[in-house]
Coordinates of C-alpha atoms in Angstrom, one line a residue:
X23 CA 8.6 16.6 -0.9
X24 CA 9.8 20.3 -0.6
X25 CA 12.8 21.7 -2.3
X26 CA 14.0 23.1 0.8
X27 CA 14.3 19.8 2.2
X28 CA 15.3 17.9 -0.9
X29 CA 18.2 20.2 -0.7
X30 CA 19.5 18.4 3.1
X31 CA 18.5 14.8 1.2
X32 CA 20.5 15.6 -1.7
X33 CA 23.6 16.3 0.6
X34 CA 23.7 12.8 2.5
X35 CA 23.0 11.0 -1.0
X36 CA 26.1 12.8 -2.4
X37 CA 28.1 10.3 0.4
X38 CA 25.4 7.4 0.4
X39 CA 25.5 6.4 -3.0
X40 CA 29.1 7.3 -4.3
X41 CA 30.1 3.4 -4.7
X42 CA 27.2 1.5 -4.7
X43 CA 26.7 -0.9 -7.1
X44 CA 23.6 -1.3 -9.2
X45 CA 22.2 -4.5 -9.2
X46 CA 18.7 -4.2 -10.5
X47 CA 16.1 -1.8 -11.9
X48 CA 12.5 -2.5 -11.0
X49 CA 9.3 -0.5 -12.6
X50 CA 6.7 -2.4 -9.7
X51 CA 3.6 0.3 -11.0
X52 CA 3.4 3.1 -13.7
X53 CA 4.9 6.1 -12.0
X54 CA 7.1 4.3 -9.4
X55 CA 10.9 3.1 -9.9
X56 CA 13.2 1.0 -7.8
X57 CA 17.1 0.3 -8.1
X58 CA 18.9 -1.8 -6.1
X59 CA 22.0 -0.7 -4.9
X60 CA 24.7 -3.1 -3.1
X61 CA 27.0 -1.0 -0.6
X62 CA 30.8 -0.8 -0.4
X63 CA 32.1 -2.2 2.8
X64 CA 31.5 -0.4 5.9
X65 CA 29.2 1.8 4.2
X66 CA 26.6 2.4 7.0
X67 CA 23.1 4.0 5.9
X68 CA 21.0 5.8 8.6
X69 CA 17.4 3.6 9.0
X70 CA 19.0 0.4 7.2
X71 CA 21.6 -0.5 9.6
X72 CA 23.2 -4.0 8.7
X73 CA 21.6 -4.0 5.1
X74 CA 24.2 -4.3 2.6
X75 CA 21.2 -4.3 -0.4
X76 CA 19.3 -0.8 -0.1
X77 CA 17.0 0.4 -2.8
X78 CA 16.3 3.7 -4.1
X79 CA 12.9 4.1 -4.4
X80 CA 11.6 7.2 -6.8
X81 CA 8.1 8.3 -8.2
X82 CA 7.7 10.4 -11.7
X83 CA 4.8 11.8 -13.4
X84 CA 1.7 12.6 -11.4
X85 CA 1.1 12.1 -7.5
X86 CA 3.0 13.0 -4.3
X87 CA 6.9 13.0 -5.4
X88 CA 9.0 11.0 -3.2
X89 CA 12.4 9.9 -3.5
X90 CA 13.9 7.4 -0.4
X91 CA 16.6 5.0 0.6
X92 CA 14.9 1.8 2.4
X93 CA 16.1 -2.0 2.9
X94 CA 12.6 -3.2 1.9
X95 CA 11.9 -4.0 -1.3
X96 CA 8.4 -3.7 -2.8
X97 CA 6.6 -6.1 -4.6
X98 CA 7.3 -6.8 -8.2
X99 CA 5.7 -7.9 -11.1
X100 CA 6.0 -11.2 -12.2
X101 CA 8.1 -10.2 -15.7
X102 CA 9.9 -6.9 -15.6
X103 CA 8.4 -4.1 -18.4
X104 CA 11.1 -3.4 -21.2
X105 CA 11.7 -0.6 -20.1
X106 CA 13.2 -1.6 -17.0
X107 CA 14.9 -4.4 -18.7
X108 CA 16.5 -1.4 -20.8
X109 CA 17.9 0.7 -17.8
X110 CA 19.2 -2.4 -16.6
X111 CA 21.5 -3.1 -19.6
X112 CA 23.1 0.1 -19.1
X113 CA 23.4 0.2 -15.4
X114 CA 23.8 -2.9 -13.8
X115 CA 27.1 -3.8 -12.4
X116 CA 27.8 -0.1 -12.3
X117 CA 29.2 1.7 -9.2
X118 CA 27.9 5.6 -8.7
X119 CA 30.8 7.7 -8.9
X120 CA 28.9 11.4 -8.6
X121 CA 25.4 12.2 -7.7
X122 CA 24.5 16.0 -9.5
X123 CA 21.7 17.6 -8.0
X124 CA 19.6 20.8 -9.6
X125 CA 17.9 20.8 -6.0
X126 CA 15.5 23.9 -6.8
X127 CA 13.8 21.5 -9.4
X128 CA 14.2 18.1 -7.5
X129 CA 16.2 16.7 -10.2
X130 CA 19.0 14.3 -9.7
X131 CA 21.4 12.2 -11.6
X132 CA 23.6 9.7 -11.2
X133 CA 26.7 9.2 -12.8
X134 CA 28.0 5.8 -12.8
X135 CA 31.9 4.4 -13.3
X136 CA 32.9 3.0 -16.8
X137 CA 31.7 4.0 -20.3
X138 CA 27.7 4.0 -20.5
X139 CA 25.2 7.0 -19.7
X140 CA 24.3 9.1 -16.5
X141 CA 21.0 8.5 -15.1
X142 CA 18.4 11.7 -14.6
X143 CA 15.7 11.4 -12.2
X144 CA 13.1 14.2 -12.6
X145 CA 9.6 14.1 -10.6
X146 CA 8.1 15.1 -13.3
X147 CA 9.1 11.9 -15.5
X148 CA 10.0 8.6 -16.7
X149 CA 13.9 8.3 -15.6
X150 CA 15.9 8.8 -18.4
X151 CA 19.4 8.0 -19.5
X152 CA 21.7 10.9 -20.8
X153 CA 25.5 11.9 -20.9
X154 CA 27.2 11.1 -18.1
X155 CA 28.8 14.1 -16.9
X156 CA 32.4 15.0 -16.8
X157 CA 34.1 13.6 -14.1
X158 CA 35.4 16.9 -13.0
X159 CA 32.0 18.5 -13.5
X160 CA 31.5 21.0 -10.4
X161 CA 28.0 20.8 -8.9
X162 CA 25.4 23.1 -9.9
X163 CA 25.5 26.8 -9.0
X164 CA 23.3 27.5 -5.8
X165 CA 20.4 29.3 -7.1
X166 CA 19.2 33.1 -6.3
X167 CA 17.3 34.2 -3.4
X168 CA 14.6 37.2 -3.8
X169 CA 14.4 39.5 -1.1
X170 CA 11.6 38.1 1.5
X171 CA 9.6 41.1 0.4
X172 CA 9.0 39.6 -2.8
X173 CA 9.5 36.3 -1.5
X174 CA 5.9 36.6 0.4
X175 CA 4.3 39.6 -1.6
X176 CA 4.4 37.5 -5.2
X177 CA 2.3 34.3 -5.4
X178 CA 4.0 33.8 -8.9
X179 CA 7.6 33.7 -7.5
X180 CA 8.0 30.1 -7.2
X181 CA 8.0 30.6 -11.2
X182 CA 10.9 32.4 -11.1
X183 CA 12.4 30.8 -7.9
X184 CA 11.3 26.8 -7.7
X185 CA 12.3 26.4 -4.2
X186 CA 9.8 28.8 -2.9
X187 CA 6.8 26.4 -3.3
X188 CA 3.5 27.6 -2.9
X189 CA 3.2 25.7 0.6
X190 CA 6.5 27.4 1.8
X191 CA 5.6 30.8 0.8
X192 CA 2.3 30.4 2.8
X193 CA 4.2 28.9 6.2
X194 CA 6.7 32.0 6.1
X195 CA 3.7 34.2 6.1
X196 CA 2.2 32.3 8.5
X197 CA 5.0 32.9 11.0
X198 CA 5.7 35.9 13.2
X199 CA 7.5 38.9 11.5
X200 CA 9.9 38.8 13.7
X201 CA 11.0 34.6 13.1
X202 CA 10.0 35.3 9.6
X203 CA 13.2 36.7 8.9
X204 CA 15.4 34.2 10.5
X205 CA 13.7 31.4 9.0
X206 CA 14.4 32.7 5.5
X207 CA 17.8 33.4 5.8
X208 CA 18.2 30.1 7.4
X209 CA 16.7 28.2 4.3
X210 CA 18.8 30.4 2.1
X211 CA 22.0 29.8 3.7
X212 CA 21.1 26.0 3.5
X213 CA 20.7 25.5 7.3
X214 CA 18.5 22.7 8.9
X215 CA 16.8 22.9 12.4
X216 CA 16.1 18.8 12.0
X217 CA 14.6 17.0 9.3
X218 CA 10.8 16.8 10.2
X219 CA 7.3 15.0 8.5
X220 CA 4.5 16.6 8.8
X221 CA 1.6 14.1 8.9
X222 CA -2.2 14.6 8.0
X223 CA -4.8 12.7 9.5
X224 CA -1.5 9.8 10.2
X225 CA -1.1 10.1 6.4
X226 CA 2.2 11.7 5.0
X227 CA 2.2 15.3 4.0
X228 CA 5.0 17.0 3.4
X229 CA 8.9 17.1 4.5
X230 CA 10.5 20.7 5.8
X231 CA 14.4 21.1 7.2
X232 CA 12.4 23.8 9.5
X233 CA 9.7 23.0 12.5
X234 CA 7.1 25.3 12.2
X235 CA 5.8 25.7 15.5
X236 CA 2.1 27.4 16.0
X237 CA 1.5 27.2 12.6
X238 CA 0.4 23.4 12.0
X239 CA -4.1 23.0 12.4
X240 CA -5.1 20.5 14.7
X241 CA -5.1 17.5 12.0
X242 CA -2.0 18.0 11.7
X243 CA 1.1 16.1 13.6
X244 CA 5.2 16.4 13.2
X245 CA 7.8 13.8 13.6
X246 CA 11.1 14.7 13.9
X247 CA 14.2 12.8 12.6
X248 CA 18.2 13.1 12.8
X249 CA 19.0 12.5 9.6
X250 CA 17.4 13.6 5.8
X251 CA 17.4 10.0 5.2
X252 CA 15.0 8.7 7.4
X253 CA 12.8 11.6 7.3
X254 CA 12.5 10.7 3.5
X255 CA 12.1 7.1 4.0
X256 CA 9.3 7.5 7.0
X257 CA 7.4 10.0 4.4
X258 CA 8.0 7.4 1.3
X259 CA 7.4 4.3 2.8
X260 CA 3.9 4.7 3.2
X261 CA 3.1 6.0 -0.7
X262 CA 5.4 3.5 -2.4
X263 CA 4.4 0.2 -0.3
X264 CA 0.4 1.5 0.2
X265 CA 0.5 1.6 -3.9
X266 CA 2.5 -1.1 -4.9
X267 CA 1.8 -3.6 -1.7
X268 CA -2.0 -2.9 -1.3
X269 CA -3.9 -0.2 -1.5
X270 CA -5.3 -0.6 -5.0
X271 CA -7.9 1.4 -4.2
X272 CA -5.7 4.0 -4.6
X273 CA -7.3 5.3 -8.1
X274 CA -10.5 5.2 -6.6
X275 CA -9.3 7.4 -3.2
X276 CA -7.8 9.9 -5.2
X277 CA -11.5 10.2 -7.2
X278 CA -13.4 10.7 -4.5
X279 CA -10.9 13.4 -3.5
X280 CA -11.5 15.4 -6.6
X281 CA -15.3 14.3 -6.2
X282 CA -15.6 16.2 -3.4
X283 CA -13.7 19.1 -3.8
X284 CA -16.2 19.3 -7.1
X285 CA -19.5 19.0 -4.8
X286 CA -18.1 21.9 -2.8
X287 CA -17.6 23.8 -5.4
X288 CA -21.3 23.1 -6.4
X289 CA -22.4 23.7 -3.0
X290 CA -20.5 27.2 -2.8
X291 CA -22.3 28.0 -6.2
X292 CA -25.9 26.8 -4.8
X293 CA -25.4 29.3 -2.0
X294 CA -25.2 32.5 -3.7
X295 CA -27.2 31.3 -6.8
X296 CA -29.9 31.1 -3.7
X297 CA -28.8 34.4 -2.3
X298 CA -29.3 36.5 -6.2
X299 CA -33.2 34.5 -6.0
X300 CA -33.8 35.9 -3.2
X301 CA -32.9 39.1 -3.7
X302 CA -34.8 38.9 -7.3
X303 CA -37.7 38.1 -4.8
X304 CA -37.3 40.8 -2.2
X305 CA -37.9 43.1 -4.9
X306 CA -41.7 41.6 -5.9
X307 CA -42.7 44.1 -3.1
X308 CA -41.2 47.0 -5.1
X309 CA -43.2 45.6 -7.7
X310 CA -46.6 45.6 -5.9
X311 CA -45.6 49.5 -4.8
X312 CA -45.5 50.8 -8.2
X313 CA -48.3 48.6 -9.7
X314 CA -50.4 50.2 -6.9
X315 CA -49.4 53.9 -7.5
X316 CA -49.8 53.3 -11.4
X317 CA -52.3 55.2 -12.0
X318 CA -50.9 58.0 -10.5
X319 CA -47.7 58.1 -12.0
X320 CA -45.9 58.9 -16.0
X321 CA -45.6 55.6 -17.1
X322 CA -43.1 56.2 -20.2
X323 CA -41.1 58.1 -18.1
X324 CA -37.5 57.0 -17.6
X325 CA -36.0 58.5 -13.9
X326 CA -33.5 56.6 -11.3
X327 CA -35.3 56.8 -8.2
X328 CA -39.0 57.1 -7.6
X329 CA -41.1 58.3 -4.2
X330 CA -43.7 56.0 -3.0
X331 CA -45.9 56.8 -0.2
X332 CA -46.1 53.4 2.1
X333 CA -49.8 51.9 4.1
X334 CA -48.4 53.3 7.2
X335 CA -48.6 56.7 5.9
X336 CA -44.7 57.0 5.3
X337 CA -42.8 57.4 2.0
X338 CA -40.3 55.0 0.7
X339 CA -37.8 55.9 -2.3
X340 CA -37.3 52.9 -5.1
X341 CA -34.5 52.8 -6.8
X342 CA -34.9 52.0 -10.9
X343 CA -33.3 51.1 -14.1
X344 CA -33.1 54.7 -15.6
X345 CA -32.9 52.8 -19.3
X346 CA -36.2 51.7 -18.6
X347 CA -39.3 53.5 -18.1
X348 CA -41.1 53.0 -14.8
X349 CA -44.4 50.6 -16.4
X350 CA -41.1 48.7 -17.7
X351 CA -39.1 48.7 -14.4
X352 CA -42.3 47.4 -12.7
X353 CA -42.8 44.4 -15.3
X354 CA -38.6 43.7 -15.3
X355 CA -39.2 43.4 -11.3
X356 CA -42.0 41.4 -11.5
X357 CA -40.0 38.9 -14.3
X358 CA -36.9 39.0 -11.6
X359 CA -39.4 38.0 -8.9
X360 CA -41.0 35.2 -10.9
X361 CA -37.5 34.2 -11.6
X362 CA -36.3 33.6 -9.0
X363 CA -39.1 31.5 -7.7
X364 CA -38.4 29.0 -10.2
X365 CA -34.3 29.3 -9.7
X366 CA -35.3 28.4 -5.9
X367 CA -37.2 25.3 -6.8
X368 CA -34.5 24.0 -9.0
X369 CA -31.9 25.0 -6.6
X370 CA -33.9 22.6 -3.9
X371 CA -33.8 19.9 -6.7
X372 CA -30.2 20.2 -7.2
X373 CA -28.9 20.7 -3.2
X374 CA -30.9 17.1 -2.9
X375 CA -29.0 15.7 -5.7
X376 CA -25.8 16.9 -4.5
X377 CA -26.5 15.7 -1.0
X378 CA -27.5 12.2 -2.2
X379 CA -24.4 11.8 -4.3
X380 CA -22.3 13.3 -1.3
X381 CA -24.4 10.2 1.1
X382 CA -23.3 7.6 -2.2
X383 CA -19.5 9.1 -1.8
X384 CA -19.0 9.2 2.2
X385 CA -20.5 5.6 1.7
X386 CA -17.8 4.5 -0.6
X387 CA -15.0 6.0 1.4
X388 CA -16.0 4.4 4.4
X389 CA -16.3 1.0 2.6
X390 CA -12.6 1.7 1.2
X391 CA -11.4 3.0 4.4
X392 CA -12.6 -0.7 6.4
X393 CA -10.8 -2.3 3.3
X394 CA -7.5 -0.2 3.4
X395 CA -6.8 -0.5 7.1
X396 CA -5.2 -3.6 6.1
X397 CA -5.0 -5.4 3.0
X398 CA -7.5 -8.3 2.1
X399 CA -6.5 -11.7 1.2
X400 CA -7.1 -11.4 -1.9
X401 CA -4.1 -11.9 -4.7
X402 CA -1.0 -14.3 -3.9
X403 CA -2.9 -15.4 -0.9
X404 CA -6.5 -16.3 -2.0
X405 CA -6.8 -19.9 -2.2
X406 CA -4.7 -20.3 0.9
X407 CA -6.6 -23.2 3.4
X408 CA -6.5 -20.1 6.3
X409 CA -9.1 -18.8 8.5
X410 CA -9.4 -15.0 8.0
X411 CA -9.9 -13.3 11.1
X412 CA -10.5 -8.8 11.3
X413 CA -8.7 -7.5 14.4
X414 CA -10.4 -5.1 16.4
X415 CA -8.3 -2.2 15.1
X416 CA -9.3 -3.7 11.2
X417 CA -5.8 -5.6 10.6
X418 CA -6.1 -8.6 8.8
X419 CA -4.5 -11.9 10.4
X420 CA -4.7 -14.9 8.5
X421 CA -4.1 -18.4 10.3
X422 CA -3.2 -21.6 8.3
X423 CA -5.6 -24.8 8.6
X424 CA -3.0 -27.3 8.3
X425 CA 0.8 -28.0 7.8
X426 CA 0.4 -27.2 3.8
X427 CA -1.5 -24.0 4.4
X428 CA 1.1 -22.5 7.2
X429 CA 4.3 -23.0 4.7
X430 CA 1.6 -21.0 1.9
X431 CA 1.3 -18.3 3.7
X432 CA 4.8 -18.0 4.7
X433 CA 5.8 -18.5 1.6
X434 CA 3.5 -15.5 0.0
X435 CA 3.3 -13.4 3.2
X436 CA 5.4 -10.0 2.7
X437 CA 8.5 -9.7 4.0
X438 CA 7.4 -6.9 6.6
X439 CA 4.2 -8.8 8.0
X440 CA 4.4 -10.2 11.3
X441 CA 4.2 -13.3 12.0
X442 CA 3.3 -15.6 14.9
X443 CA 3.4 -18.8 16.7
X444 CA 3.3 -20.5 20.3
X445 CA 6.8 -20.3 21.7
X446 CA 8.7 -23.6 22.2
X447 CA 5.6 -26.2 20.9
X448 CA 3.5 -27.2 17.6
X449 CA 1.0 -25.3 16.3
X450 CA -0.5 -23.3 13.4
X451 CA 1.2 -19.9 12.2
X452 CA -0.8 -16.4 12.2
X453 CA 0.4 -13.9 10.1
X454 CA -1.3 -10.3 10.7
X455 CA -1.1 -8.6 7.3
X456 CA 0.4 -4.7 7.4
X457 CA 0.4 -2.6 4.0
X458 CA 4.0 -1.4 4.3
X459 CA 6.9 -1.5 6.4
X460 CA 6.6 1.7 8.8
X461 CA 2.9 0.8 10.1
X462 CA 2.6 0.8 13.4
X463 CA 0.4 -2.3 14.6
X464 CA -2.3 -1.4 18.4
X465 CA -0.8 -3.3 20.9
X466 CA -4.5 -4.8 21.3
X467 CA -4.1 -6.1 17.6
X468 CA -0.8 -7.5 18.1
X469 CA -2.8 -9.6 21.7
X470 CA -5.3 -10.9 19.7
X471 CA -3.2 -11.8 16.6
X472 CA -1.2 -13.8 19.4
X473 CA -4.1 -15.4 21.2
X474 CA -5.6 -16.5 18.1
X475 CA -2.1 -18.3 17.5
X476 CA -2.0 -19.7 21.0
X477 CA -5.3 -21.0 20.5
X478 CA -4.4 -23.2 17.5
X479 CA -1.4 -24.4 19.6
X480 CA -0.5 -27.2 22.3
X481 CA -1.0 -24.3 24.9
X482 CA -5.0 -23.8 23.4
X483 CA -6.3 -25.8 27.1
X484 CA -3.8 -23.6 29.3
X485 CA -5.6 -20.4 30.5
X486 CA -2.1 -18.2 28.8
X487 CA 0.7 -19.0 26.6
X488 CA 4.0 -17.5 25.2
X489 CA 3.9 -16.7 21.4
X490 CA 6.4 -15.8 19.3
X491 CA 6.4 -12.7 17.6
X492 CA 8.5 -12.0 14.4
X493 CA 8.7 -10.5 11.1
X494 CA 8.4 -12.4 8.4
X495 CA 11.4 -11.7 6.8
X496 CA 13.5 -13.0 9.3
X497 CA 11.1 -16.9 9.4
X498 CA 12.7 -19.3 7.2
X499 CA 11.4 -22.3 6.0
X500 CA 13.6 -25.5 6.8
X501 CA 14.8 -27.2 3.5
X502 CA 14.2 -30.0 3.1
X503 CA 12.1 -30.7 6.2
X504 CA 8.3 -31.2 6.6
X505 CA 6.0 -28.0 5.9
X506 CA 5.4 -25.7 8.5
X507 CA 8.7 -25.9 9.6
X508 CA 10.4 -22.5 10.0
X509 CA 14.1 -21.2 12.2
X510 CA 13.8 -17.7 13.1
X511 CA 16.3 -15.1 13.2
X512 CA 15.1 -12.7 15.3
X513 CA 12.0 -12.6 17.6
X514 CA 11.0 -9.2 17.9
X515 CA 9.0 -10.4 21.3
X516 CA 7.2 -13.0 23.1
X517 CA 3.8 -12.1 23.8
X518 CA 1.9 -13.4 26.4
X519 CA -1.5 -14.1 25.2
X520 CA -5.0 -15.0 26.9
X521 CA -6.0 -18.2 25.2
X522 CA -9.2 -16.9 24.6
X523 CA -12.4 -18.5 22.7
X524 CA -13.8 -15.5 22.3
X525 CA -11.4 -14.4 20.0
X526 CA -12.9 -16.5 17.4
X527 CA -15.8 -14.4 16.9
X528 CA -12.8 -12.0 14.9
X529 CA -13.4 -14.1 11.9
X530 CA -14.4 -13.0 9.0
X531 CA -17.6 -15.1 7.4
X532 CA -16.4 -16.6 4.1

């Protein structure tokens, strides 16, 4: 998350927040914090419309630094750490009364009503709780601009001056000299074109208060938003649910990251390691030319050049090592030559090695990438009497066996899988499994996740049926009635599904 942009999030957090009451402190994983914040009335928060309980989700310490409002919750551990359990002592039940930003450093606290500390949130941390400020505390001066001269020309300034990240400094020179300007004074003056994500590969990148048209490589896509807040939350949302909800192979990804980056670098050294052999083996010829004039020439002495005549009848001019004398110029070449036959053979060795280990890695990934498109059923759900079926697209649907098993996984399902079931008629429940709240779902996953419900329904002899389609945050279970029985809230649509056979061949072999 740039500065630049933490700058416009900052702003609409300063009239978020004010009020809200802490309810709870959550630590889900190392490096990741949650509180819970209950709004005032009528306080409105752009992307969780009619949420009255929004949590503030922050990460500290090493990693991609975000810092979002959301109404999903992630998953939490079963007993909260101590150290949660201490933040919450001091803060629940307390309303914010100021948020102080130093935006430059992406540091932010929260001063609550009542006697009790202020809460600092710094990316590069565990949050920590110091003095509250003083009520009439003015915010923090705005901080210094360098000319854009020196903005571009220094690639230490960001030392000096935070908000002029490494990444920024390279899209301003990037741009046009003539938009150059502009855009710098905008982000100076504190001016936003829109709030925009810029994605990698579908994977979040970074945020900017600037579009950066022209600029962007081809892997690259931008989303724009209205407000700060959603922009933040559709850049978070993926990191904070994909580590907490899912994607434990996260460790593992970020591994094979540095892996790689290391066999380039081995690769880049192979190359011109092979290009000095070669050259020590180029000159084996000079060699041969001065070992076959020998016995015409003053051995001992010690000259820069020396004149050769060549078979075609020619000359040809050698140059030496004047601290040597010619005999030992000729036997230093032929040392060179002999070295750099060996250096080729073990550089053949090692480029194999490399190449095998980089066949092992891209092995891996791809294993881990099948995995991560959607998480496998595997924690709170394994056990769970449910076929396990592998859409097309790689989402994972589960669908119970019997009454018991379709309560289960409603019951363990998260709140932001969707769920499905014929419309208006008995039969089993299919949840399709998605690792955070903002993934989109193929429509030709979202089909088959429906025809494999309709085909466990009263409609499986019909040749289409209706299905329900709904998250599963809004599917109740009935109290007190038999299991399986749910009342929905909202259906988000109903499908209309081929009640295919064929669709079984989507399970997964147990």
């Amino acid at each position: 998350m740039e500065a630049v942009f933490f700058r416009s999030l900052v702003r609409e957090l300063m009239e978020a927040l004010p009020g809200a009451r802490v309810e709870k402190v959550f630590l889900p994983v190392p490096n990741v914090a949650t509180l819970t914040f209950y709004l005032p009335a009528g306080r409105v928060i752009p992307g969780c419309e009619a949420k009255k309980t929004v949590h503030l989700h922050v990460r500290y310490g090493t990693g991609r630094y975000f810092l979002f409002l959301s109404g999903q919750k992630t998953a939490q551990p079963e007993r909260a750490p101590s150290a949660a359990m201490r933040l919450r002592k001091y803060l629940r039940g307390r309303r914010v009364r100021q948020v102080v930003a130093d935006w430059p450093r992406r540091r932010l606290v929260l001063a609550f009503t009542g006697e009790g500390p202020a809460l600092a949130l710094d990316p590069r941390s565990f949050p920590v709780l110091i003095d509250a400020p003083a009520p009439e505390q003015p915010t923090l001066p705005e901080p210094a601009w360098p000319s854009l001269e020196a903005a571009v020309g220094d690639p230490d300034i960001w030392q000096a001056h935070p908000q002029l990240s490494p990444n920024l400094r390279r899209r301003l020179i990037a741009l046009p000299a003539t938009e150059r300007s502009t855009v710098y004074s905008r982000l100076a003056a504190g001016a936003a074109d829109g709030f925009f994500l810029e994605q990698k590969n579908g994977e979040p990148l970074a945020l900017w208060p600037v579009d950066w048209p022209g600029t962007l490589p081809r892997t690259h896509t931008v989303k724009a938003f209205a407000t700060a807040l959603e922009a933040a939350a559709a850049f978070g949302l993926p990191l904070a649910f994909g580590e907490v909800s899912g994607r434990r192979d996260a460790p593992e990804v970020a591994a094979g990251v540095a892996s790689r980056r290391r066999q380039a670098r081995a690769m880049d050294r192979l190359a011109a390691d092979e290009t000095r052999m070669r050259a020590f083996i180029a000159r084996k010829v000079d060699a041969d030319a001065i070992a076959a004039n020998l016995h015409t020439l003053n051995k001992t002495a010690k000259i820069p050049e020396l004149s050769l005549p060549t078979p075609e009848g020619g000359r040809q001019t050698l140059r030496l090592d004047p601290a040597l004398t010619i005999l030992g110029n000729m036997q230093k070449l032929y040392h060179l030559a002999a070295k750099g036959e060996r250096g080729l053979a073990a550089i053949a060795t090692r480029r194999r090695d490399l190449q095998g280990a980089k066949k092992d890695l891209q092995g891996r990934e791809h294993r881990l990438q099948h995995a991560a498109v959607s998480p496998s059923p595997s924690g709170s759900l394994k056990g769970v009497a449910a076929h396990v079926y592998r859409t097309s697209d790689g989402f994972l649907a589960l669908r119970g066996k019997n009454a018991k098993a379709n309560d289960q996984l409603l019951r363990l399902a998260s709140p932001f899988d969707l769920w499905f079931h014929a419309a208006d008629g008995p039969g089993a429940h299919v949840i399709l499994r998605r690792d955070h709240p903002g993934r989109e779902v193929p429509r030709q996953s979202l089909l088959e996740a429906a025809g494999l419900a309709a085909l466990a329904s009263c409609a499986a002899g019909s040749g289409a049926a209706d299905v329900w389609m709904a998250r599963v945050g809004d599917v109740r279970r009935v109290k007190g009635a038999a299991p399986g029985q749910v009342t929905v809230s909202r259906i988000l649509e109903t499908v209309r599904a081929a009640v295919d056979p064929t669709l079984e061949s989507l399970r997964e072999p147990t």
